């Protein structure tokens, strides 16, 4: 049976769209209090994985997989059930959006009218991102400048002192009164929220990591003293809008989540904010957020997310350990295909054909499926040269770039590396082959074979990192083959030719029958066993050569070191008689 949430998402996500949804950049800001001053401080951000501001606020952490508490997801679900949800709001600025949200809360009886100005004041405080200085530092700098001015001019007239005290009192009165009656127009005039991106935003190099067509979702969480129950709002704008200094980078905002609650539960609010931020960068939930028609669609997206959540029991892992992103992120298309209108038969948890047979399964029309995507598991296509055809089809669009990109300046280091790797290998094993085969195959033959095989390999767009010349197993094989030929009176070169033709025929048969899928059944034990055999052969040859050296250069066991100083060598003139006879 299909769950109600999955059935609802099936009709939301089953419709074909003209273009995929933009990538979402999510930023979470938390409300910071410093005496009477308040501001929003950036605490975390997401593109695909989470990055936190490290303790001390000086640098970002490495991207890592978000670890959420199950309780925070249930609290988030409750917030969306009881809070305000505005979908396709026509907003052009943050003050106007906040006014619409507050008005909706008052209409629904979720907020007292007398709290309108206070909520508006809090939500329109300026945002400080990672490049900005904190409040206490800026105030300290102001204090230093004021103190330096007072030390420079210690004598002040009574009239100037009275004017100074009056201006200070007026400033205090304005700050205390502004908390209750400040509206968005006044806050704009005080430059708390700027409509245009600041210089720091435009110079932020992090924008290079975000796709050009990306949109932002902003999460604002904090605690205030004047609220008795949480103020929750989820807003989706009709069109992505630039909200000035709200976002770290100049990216238009499409989604806005606000959570303000009574004091004393800041940690809980932060976890709820991390939960919605993680959901917004989830491929499935982000599509739900873009296509949701009402509140129930969003809740169905959370329910489906909860169905796929894996819970780690407490006490068996350290929550402080950050999980690094996987090298290969699972494809989101498999999750989305479950909710496709054309995949009705896969709604019982058999997404991506998992319910089929282990050998790749079969389709309804009896034909074998073709599952030869890049990075996917090798699967038998069931066609003659089917795997070769799919490889050519996938590689053909990139074939020209394999050649003209080789002339790029950044390719020089790779070209030199591959060249030196091939030539040193050919020289080393060429010399060893010459010793093993009585120079039937030497350095020159190894050079020629490497050049010919490498040229053909690259012309057919092969992987250049594969070793093309002789290797250890080939050296062992050639040595054993030469010894076998020599011992049985067989011409080694002719025998070697027929072995090469037989190997080529085997390769053609394997490619034609798409037998490469068999490699998924080969375990590491086979590879390690073969490597162990090669290692023992090399160790045996090394010991054999070392022992053979003693036959040519035997050790003098009668040598006595004490007699070294007693040996004498003299130059004696030849006997004249012997010299004469020798001349004759």
XYZ file of C-alpha atoms in Angstrom:
584
model
C 0.000 0.000 0.000
C 1.048 3.564 -0.701
C 1.246 6.050 2.169
C -0.896 9.205 1.897
C 2.257 11.363 1.846
C 3.752 9.390 -1.045
C 0.444 9.507 -2.920
C 0.283 13.292 -2.511
C 3.908 13.758 -3.629
C 3.252 11.537 -6.613
C 0.770 14.046 -8.004
C 3.009 16.997 -7.095
C 6.249 15.688 -8.605
C 4.794 13.481 -11.338
C 4.176 16.394 -13.679
C 6.803 17.067 -16.307
C 8.441 20.491 -16.087
C 10.091 22.515 -18.812
C 13.256 23.115 -16.782
C 14.653 21.781 -13.497
C 14.389 23.873 -10.375
C 17.351 26.147 -9.545
C 19.987 25.157 -7.033
C 19.221 26.462 -3.549
C 21.770 28.231 -1.368
C 20.551 28.230 2.225
C 21.790 30.558 4.951
C 20.805 30.449 8.610
C 21.071 33.579 10.751
C 20.553 33.641 14.512
C 19.464 36.628 16.584
C 22.267 38.006 18.770
C 21.725 40.236 21.811
C 24.328 42.633 23.148
C 22.592 44.683 25.810
C 19.952 46.802 24.069
C 21.473 46.132 20.645
C 20.331 43.277 18.431
C 21.527 41.941 15.109
C 21.271 38.825 12.958
C 24.501 36.838 12.733
C 25.207 34.198 10.104
C 25.837 30.852 11.822
C 25.650 28.231 9.043
C 25.212 27.835 5.313
C 24.360 25.068 2.871
C 24.823 24.431 -0.851
C 24.622 20.667 -0.698
C 26.358 20.078 2.622
C 26.526 22.090 5.813
C 29.238 24.556 6.788
C 29.259 26.009 10.311
C 30.963 29.056 11.738
C 33.619 27.608 14.033
C 33.694 28.523 17.688
C 35.215 31.975 17.966
C 33.613 33.060 14.687
C 36.831 33.411 12.734
C 36.488 30.799 9.980
C 34.168 28.318 8.312
C 34.233 24.600 8.941
C 34.715 22.045 6.186
C 31.534 20.923 4.393
C 29.989 17.966 6.179
C 26.803 15.929 6.222
C 24.160 17.485 8.469
C 23.274 15.361 11.495
C 19.820 16.232 12.790
C 17.939 15.112 15.852
C 14.701 13.285 15.184
C 12.959 15.528 17.708
C 13.869 18.658 15.724
C 12.224 17.212 12.599
C 9.011 16.505 14.506
C 9.103 20.023 15.988
C 9.589 21.451 12.503
C 6.563 19.479 11.323
C 4.540 20.953 14.168
C 5.755 24.465 13.321
C 4.543 24.127 9.721
C 1.216 22.743 10.935
C 0.524 25.607 13.347
C 2.478 28.500 11.841
C 1.871 30.781 8.875
C 2.497 29.428 5.370
C 2.463 31.917 2.488
C 3.012 30.426 -0.956
C 3.664 32.565 -4.050
C 3.744 35.829 -2.102
C 4.296 38.830 -4.351
C 7.115 40.466 -2.391
C 9.572 43.112 -3.548
C 11.419 43.997 -0.300
C 12.011 42.540 3.138
C 9.950 45.192 5.014
C 6.949 44.551 2.751
C 7.291 40.758 3.145
C 7.497 41.053 6.936
C 4.439 43.343 7.004
C 2.455 40.766 5.007
C 3.567 37.926 7.296
C 2.664 39.860 10.467
C -0.692 40.868 8.993
C -1.441 37.231 8.184
C -0.507 36.175 11.718
C -2.829 38.796 13.214
C -5.698 37.767 10.906
C -5.308 34.116 11.928
C -5.217 35.046 15.624
C -1.644 33.798 16.055
C -0.189 37.180 17.075
C -1.481 39.985 19.239
C -1.805 43.295 17.341
C 0.197 45.170 19.972
C 3.264 43.050 19.150
C 3.326 44.124 15.511
C 5.935 46.832 15.932
C 8.203 44.757 18.153
C 8.247 41.810 15.739
C 8.884 44.157 12.825
C 11.705 45.869 14.702
C 13.431 42.549 15.491
C 13.129 41.125 11.979
C 14.492 44.288 10.380
C 17.726 44.394 12.326
C 20.823 44.375 10.154
C 22.575 41.138 9.247
C 26.240 40.547 10.017
C 27.983 37.969 7.920
C 31.297 36.264 8.444
C 33.292 39.216 7.090
C 31.655 41.781 9.390
C 32.941 42.770 12.833
C 30.734 41.915 15.859
C 28.857 44.577 17.782
C 31.083 44.635 20.843
C 34.166 45.192 18.695
C 32.620 48.085 16.827
C 31.431 49.637 20.096
C 34.885 49.150 21.563
C 36.376 50.915 18.560
C 33.915 53.778 19.068
C 34.848 53.920 22.737
C 38.525 54.098 21.870
C 37.922 56.918 19.416
C 35.831 58.825 21.975
C 38.442 58.333 24.689
C 41.208 59.464 22.356
C 39.239 62.612 21.568
C 38.728 63.342 25.257
C 42.422 62.900 25.990
C 43.313 65.281 23.216
C 40.948 67.969 24.492
C 40.650 67.579 28.269
C 39.304 71.123 28.766
C 35.657 71.567 27.744
C 33.519 74.644 28.249
C 30.347 74.354 30.408
C 28.149 75.094 27.396
C 29.811 72.354 25.332
C 29.466 69.894 28.228
C 25.762 70.654 28.607
C 25.215 70.201 24.870
C 27.075 66.888 24.997
C 24.900 65.603 27.863
C 21.717 66.754 26.111
C 22.675 64.940 22.892
C 23.490 61.775 24.881
C 20.124 61.864 26.669
C 18.307 62.432 23.373
C 20.123 59.430 21.828
C 19.118 57.210 24.771
C 15.502 58.345 24.543
C 15.393 57.698 20.799
C 16.874 54.195 21.226
C 14.379 53.237 23.957
C 11.395 54.641 22.042
C 12.393 53.152 18.690
C 11.877 49.603 19.985
C 8.133 50.101 20.242
C 7.176 52.228 17.226
C 9.822 51.690 14.550
C 8.350 50.631 11.183
C 10.094 49.355 8.062
C 10.264 52.789 6.425
C 12.100 54.168 9.435
C 14.405 51.183 9.591
C 15.267 51.675 5.933
C 16.179 55.254 6.639
C 18.435 54.071 9.476
C 20.222 51.724 7.005
C 19.439 48.625 9.048
C 18.313 46.826 5.890
C 19.772 47.894 2.566
C 17.906 47.160 -0.648
C 21.088 46.754 -2.701
C 23.960 44.288 -2.126
C 26.817 45.726 -0.115
C 30.452 45.899 -1.208
C 31.330 42.948 1.019
C 28.679 40.844 -0.686
C 29.908 41.710 -4.162
C 33.526 40.957 -3.223
C 32.740 37.659 -1.494
C 34.657 34.914 -3.306
C 32.178 32.296 -2.101
C 29.899 33.334 -4.969
C 32.157 31.319 -7.312
C 31.012 28.077 -5.651
C 27.333 28.835 -6.288
C 25.757 28.173 -9.712
C 24.777 31.243 -11.684
C 21.052 30.518 -11.689
C 20.912 29.655 -7.978
C 18.332 31.060 -5.594
C 18.531 31.560 -1.830
C 16.471 30.374 1.103
C 16.984 32.357 4.309
C 16.374 30.884 7.748
C 16.002 33.309 10.680
C 15.816 31.881 14.208
C 16.058 33.599 17.572
C 14.532 34.165 20.998
C 12.911 37.315 22.357
C 11.431 38.137 25.764
C 8.098 39.651 24.723
C 6.685 36.511 23.048
C 4.667 33.905 24.915
C 4.433 31.397 22.041
C 6.576 30.886 18.898
C 6.207 33.105 15.849
C 6.615 30.801 12.826
C 6.319 31.656 9.133
C 7.255 29.854 5.900
C 7.223 32.094 2.827
C 7.700 31.230 -0.833
C 7.964 34.277 -3.060
C 6.308 34.405 -6.462
C 9.599 35.578 -7.964
C 13.092 35.418 -6.504
C 13.903 38.862 -5.096
C 17.134 40.517 -4.002
C 16.753 41.377 -0.312
C 19.905 43.431 0.022
C 22.129 42.573 2.962
C 20.078 39.617 4.185
C 22.117 37.017 2.277
C 25.878 36.563 2.430
C 26.216 36.653 -1.374
C 24.151 38.621 -3.921
C 21.712 35.781 -4.680
C 17.950 36.442 -5.013
C 15.840 34.975 -2.216
C 12.963 32.597 -3.004
C 12.187 31.096 0.410
C 12.098 32.600 3.895
C 11.618 30.714 7.172
C 11.194 32.706 10.394
C 11.152 31.265 13.910
C 11.020 33.583 16.918
C 10.167 32.133 20.300
C 10.169 32.808 24.023
C 13.526 33.039 25.766
C 15.180 29.920 27.145
C 14.989 27.574 24.152
C 17.697 28.914 21.859
C 19.248 25.482 21.269
C 15.907 24.008 20.246
C 15.271 26.896 17.842
C 18.716 26.426 16.274
C 18.079 22.721 15.718
C 14.732 23.460 14.066
C 16.461 26.013 11.845
C 19.131 23.475 10.860
C 16.382 20.963 10.113
C 14.530 23.219 7.661
C 17.820 24.360 6.090
C 18.869 20.748 5.524
C 15.475 19.969 4.020
C 15.708 22.935 1.648
C 18.936 21.606 0.076
C 17.505 18.086 -0.167
C 16.768 17.359 -3.831
C 13.358 15.828 -3.187
C 12.074 18.315 -0.600
C 13.309 21.335 -2.583
C 11.168 20.170 -5.518
C 8.234 19.814 -3.123
C 8.853 23.330 -1.783
C 8.844 24.769 -5.312
C 5.676 22.915 -6.373
C 3.697 22.835 -3.114
C 0.131 24.088 -3.413
C -0.712 24.281 0.280
C 0.517 23.530 3.791
C -0.293 19.820 3.515
C 2.084 19.385 0.582
C 4.993 20.663 2.686
C 4.047 18.355 5.558
C 3.877 15.442 3.115
C 7.414 16.312 2.001
C 8.608 16.185 5.616
C 6.831 12.852 6.146
C 8.540 11.386 3.093
C 11.883 12.718 4.353
C 11.235 11.061 7.717
C 10.510 7.756 5.948
C 14.050 7.803 4.518
C 15.816 9.054 7.651
C 18.277 6.651 9.301
C 18.487 7.029 13.087
C 21.789 6.498 14.894
C 21.229 5.266 18.470
C 22.701 7.476 21.217
C 25.763 6.220 23.030
C 27.057 4.324 20.004
C 28.533 7.258 18.087
C 29.937 10.703 18.834
C 27.659 13.523 17.604
C 30.639 15.900 17.606
C 32.316 13.929 14.828
C 31.448 15.487 11.483
C 30.653 13.088 8.672
C 32.603 13.960 5.518
C 30.655 14.179 2.249
C 30.747 10.956 0.210
C 32.987 10.827 -2.832
C 30.000 9.813 -4.945
C 26.672 11.382 -4.036
C 23.723 9.056 -4.754
C 21.583 10.173 -7.662
C 18.389 11.971 -6.691
C 16.643 10.767 -9.840
C 16.108 7.334 -8.298
C 14.249 8.901 -5.364
C 12.210 11.141 -7.646
C 11.362 8.322 -10.061
C 9.294 6.685 -7.316
C 6.815 9.567 -7.532
C 6.682 9.700 -11.330
C 3.255 9.114 -12.851
C 4.888 6.633 -15.228
C 6.322 4.570 -12.379
C 3.089 3.447 -10.724
C 4.353 -0.103 -10.424
C 7.365 1.009 -8.392
C 5.456 2.604 -5.511
C 6.042 -0.350 -3.186
C 9.693 0.416 -2.500
C 11.117 -1.011 -5.747
C 12.555 2.236 -7.037
C 15.061 1.993 -9.851
C 14.155 -1.618 -10.636
C 15.369 -2.935 -7.293
C 12.655 -5.535 -7.295
C 13.988 -7.151 -10.468
C 16.363 -10.052 -10.679
C 19.924 -9.864 -9.487
C 21.345 -10.115 -12.998
C 19.870 -6.828 -14.114
C 16.234 -7.988 -14.257
C 13.798 -7.831 -17.122
C 11.230 -5.345 -18.330
C 7.591 -5.893 -19.137
C 8.229 -6.416 -22.843
C 10.803 -9.085 -22.174
C 13.856 -7.086 -23.301
C 16.896 -6.833 -21.082
C 17.401 -3.355 -19.576
C 20.355 -1.216 -20.569
C 21.916 0.225 -17.421
C 25.238 1.613 -18.575
C 25.334 5.032 -16.947
C 28.599 6.636 -15.916
C 29.594 5.422 -12.461
C 26.760 2.872 -12.330
C 27.261 -0.828 -11.734
C 28.214 -2.857 -14.805
C 25.181 -4.711 -16.157
C 24.739 -7.055 -19.076
C 22.883 -5.386 -21.961
C 21.918 -8.645 -23.672
C 22.864 -7.337 -27.146
C 25.723 -8.070 -29.502
C 28.395 -5.425 -28.809
C 25.803 -3.576 -26.704
C 28.307 -2.383 -24.145
C 30.713 -1.191 -26.858
C 27.893 0.689 -28.574
C 26.870 2.431 -25.353
C 30.495 3.296 -24.548
C 30.968 4.872 -27.976
C 27.652 6.690 -27.706
C 28.604 8.125 -24.321
C 32.183 9.014 -25.298
C 31.612 10.377 -28.808
C 30.489 13.907 -27.758
C 33.721 14.312 -25.764
C 36.037 12.782 -28.361
C 37.207 16.081 -29.989
C 37.854 17.706 -26.604
C 40.246 14.888 -25.682
C 42.576 16.224 -28.376
C 42.238 20.002 -28.404
C 42.232 20.239 -24.606
C 45.636 18.572 -24.664
C 47.065 21.850 -25.988
C 45.840 23.763 -22.945
C 48.547 25.179 -20.693
C 47.167 23.279 -17.697
C 47.665 19.962 -19.515
C 51.447 20.299 -19.765
C 52.101 18.865 -16.307
C 49.835 15.870 -16.979
C 51.507 15.260 -20.355
C 54.978 15.307 -18.802
C 53.863 13.024 -16.001
C 52.379 10.424 -18.356
C 55.378 10.649 -20.719
C 57.923 10.133 -17.951
C 55.794 7.362 -16.443
C 55.681 5.498 -19.760
C 59.337 5.992 -20.758
C 60.809 5.015 -17.399
C 58.612 1.947 -17.302
C 59.672 0.963 -20.810
C 63.379 1.343 -19.967
C 63.162 -0.586 -16.684
C 61.146 -3.535 -17.865
C 62.808 -3.483 -21.269
C 66.168 -4.165 -19.617
C 64.681 -6.904 -17.442
C 62.995 -8.466 -20.466
C 66.314 -8.457 -22.313
C 67.949 -10.420 -19.471
C 65.026 -12.851 -19.260
C 64.717 -13.562 -23.013
C 68.350 -13.391 -24.168
C 67.590 -10.003 -25.770
C 64.798 -11.339 -27.978
C 62.792 -8.564 -26.329
C 64.864 -5.668 -25.051
C 64.670 -1.921 -24.472
C 64.131 -1.046 -28.150
C 61.331 -3.587 -28.555
C 59.710 -2.299 -25.357
C 59.930 1.285 -26.651
C 58.376 0.352 -29.981
C 55.552 -1.687 -28.439
C 54.702 1.046 -25.942
C 54.630 3.720 -28.670
C 52.394 1.697 -31.014
C 49.982 0.508 -28.311
C 49.806 3.974 -26.716
C 49.071 5.692 -30.038
C 46.244 3.309 -30.927
C 44.902 3.502 -27.387
C 44.753 7.302 -27.372
C 43.274 7.522 -30.872
C 40.339 5.470 -29.651
C 39.950 7.770 -26.618
C 41.174 5.300 -24.012
C 41.906 6.214 -20.424
C 45.462 7.660 -20.430
C 46.197 6.658 -16.822
C 46.204 2.939 -17.682
C 49.711 1.457 -17.814
C 50.388 0.639 -21.460
C 53.853 -0.927 -21.324
C 55.274 -3.994 -19.597
C 54.486 -4.732 -15.974
C 55.623 -7.242 -13.372
C 53.169 -9.997 -14.368
C 54.111 -9.589 -18.038
C 57.805 -9.914 -17.136
C 57.158 -13.134 -15.227
C 55.036 -14.497 -18.067
C 57.692 -13.734 -20.712
C 60.407 -15.311 -18.596
C 58.441 -18.530 -18.049
C 57.399 -18.621 -21.702
C 61.000 -18.232 -22.887
C 62.212 -20.976 -20.556
C 59.394 -23.261 -21.766
C 60.186 -22.576 -25.436
C 63.902 -23.095 -24.929
C 63.382 -26.338 -23.013
C 61.015 -27.799 -25.640
C 62.780 -26.624 -28.773
C 60.042 -24.166 -29.813
C 60.722 -20.934 -31.644
C 60.041 -18.314 -28.957
C 59.126 -15.418 -31.276
C 56.706 -17.530 -33.358
C 55.125 -18.949 -30.200
C 54.767 -15.423 -28.815
C 52.995 -14.249 -31.994
C 50.331 -16.964 -31.776
C 49.746 -16.182 -28.102
C 49.183 -12.511 -28.979
C 46.672 -13.385 -31.707
C 44.828 -15.708 -29.332
C 44.655 -13.002 -26.661
C 43.315 -10.471 -29.198
C 40.609 -12.933 -30.277
C 39.594 -13.469 -26.651
C 39.312 -9.718 -26.080
C 37.076 -9.310 -29.145
C 34.776 -12.098 -27.941
C 34.545 -10.576 -24.448
C 33.658 -7.163 -25.880
C 31.115 -8.566 -28.335
C 29.314 -10.539 -25.644
C 29.510 -7.679 -23.105
C 31.180 -10.045 -20.649
C 32.831 -7.237 -18.689
C 29.918 -7.329 -16.231
C 31.450 -10.512 -14.784
C 34.063 -8.350 -13.063
C 31.515 -7.362 -10.401
C 31.648 -10.964 -9.142
C 35.446 -10.879 -8.746
C 36.415 -10.094 -5.163
C 39.539 -8.561 -3.721
C 40.678 -12.051 -2.731
C 41.356 -12.898 -6.390
C 43.401 -9.753 -6.919
C 45.356 -10.144 -3.700
C 46.040 -13.837 -4.415
C 47.436 -12.985 -7.842
C 49.535 -10.141 -6.399
C 50.901 -12.500 -3.751
C 51.957 -14.965 -6.458
C 53.800 -12.248 -8.385
C 55.508 -11.044 -5.208
C 56.732 -14.544 -4.336
C 58.106 -14.993 -7.861
C 60.097 -11.741 -7.629
C 61.363 -12.622 -4.156
C 62.399 -16.082 -5.414
C 64.285 -14.599 -8.382
C 66.084 -12.103 -6.151
C 67.227 -14.836 -3.734
C 68.195 -17.083 -6.645
C 70.412 -14.395 -8.180
C 72.008 -13.637 -4.839
C 72.832 -17.303 -4.286
C 74.142 -17.619 -7.877
C 76.568 -14.766 -7.259
C 78.417 -16.924 -4.718
C 79.173 -19.510 -7.437
C 80.973 -16.955 -9.590
C 82.651 -15.194 -6.669
C 83.164 -17.840 -3.963
C 84.127 -16.825 -0.457
C 87.696 -17.774 0.633
C 87.048 -19.613 3.871
C 90.833 -19.947 4.575
C 91.374 -16.209 4.646
C 93.049 -15.031 7.888
C 92.831 -11.304 8.639
C 95.909 -11.468 10.943
C 98.204 -12.272 8.000
C 97.272 -9.137 6.052
C 100.245 -7.113 7.353
C 102.709 -9.946 6.623
C 102.144 -9.860 2.862
C 104.951 -8.150 0.875
C 105.157 -6.798 -2.667
C 108.495 -5.759 -4.313
C 109.580 -4.591 -7.738
C 112.601 -6.662 -8.907
C 114.705 -5.922 -12.028
C 114.673 -8.706 -14.646
C 117.649 -10.970 -15.147
C 119.774 -9.723 -18.118
C 120.195 -13.264 -19.384
C 116.461 -13.887 -19.397
C 115.866 -10.580 -21.076
C 118.386 -11.470 -23.873
C 116.860 -14.864 -24.486
C 113.453 -13.280 -24.536
C 114.614 -10.773 -27.147
C 116.040 -13.522 -29.275
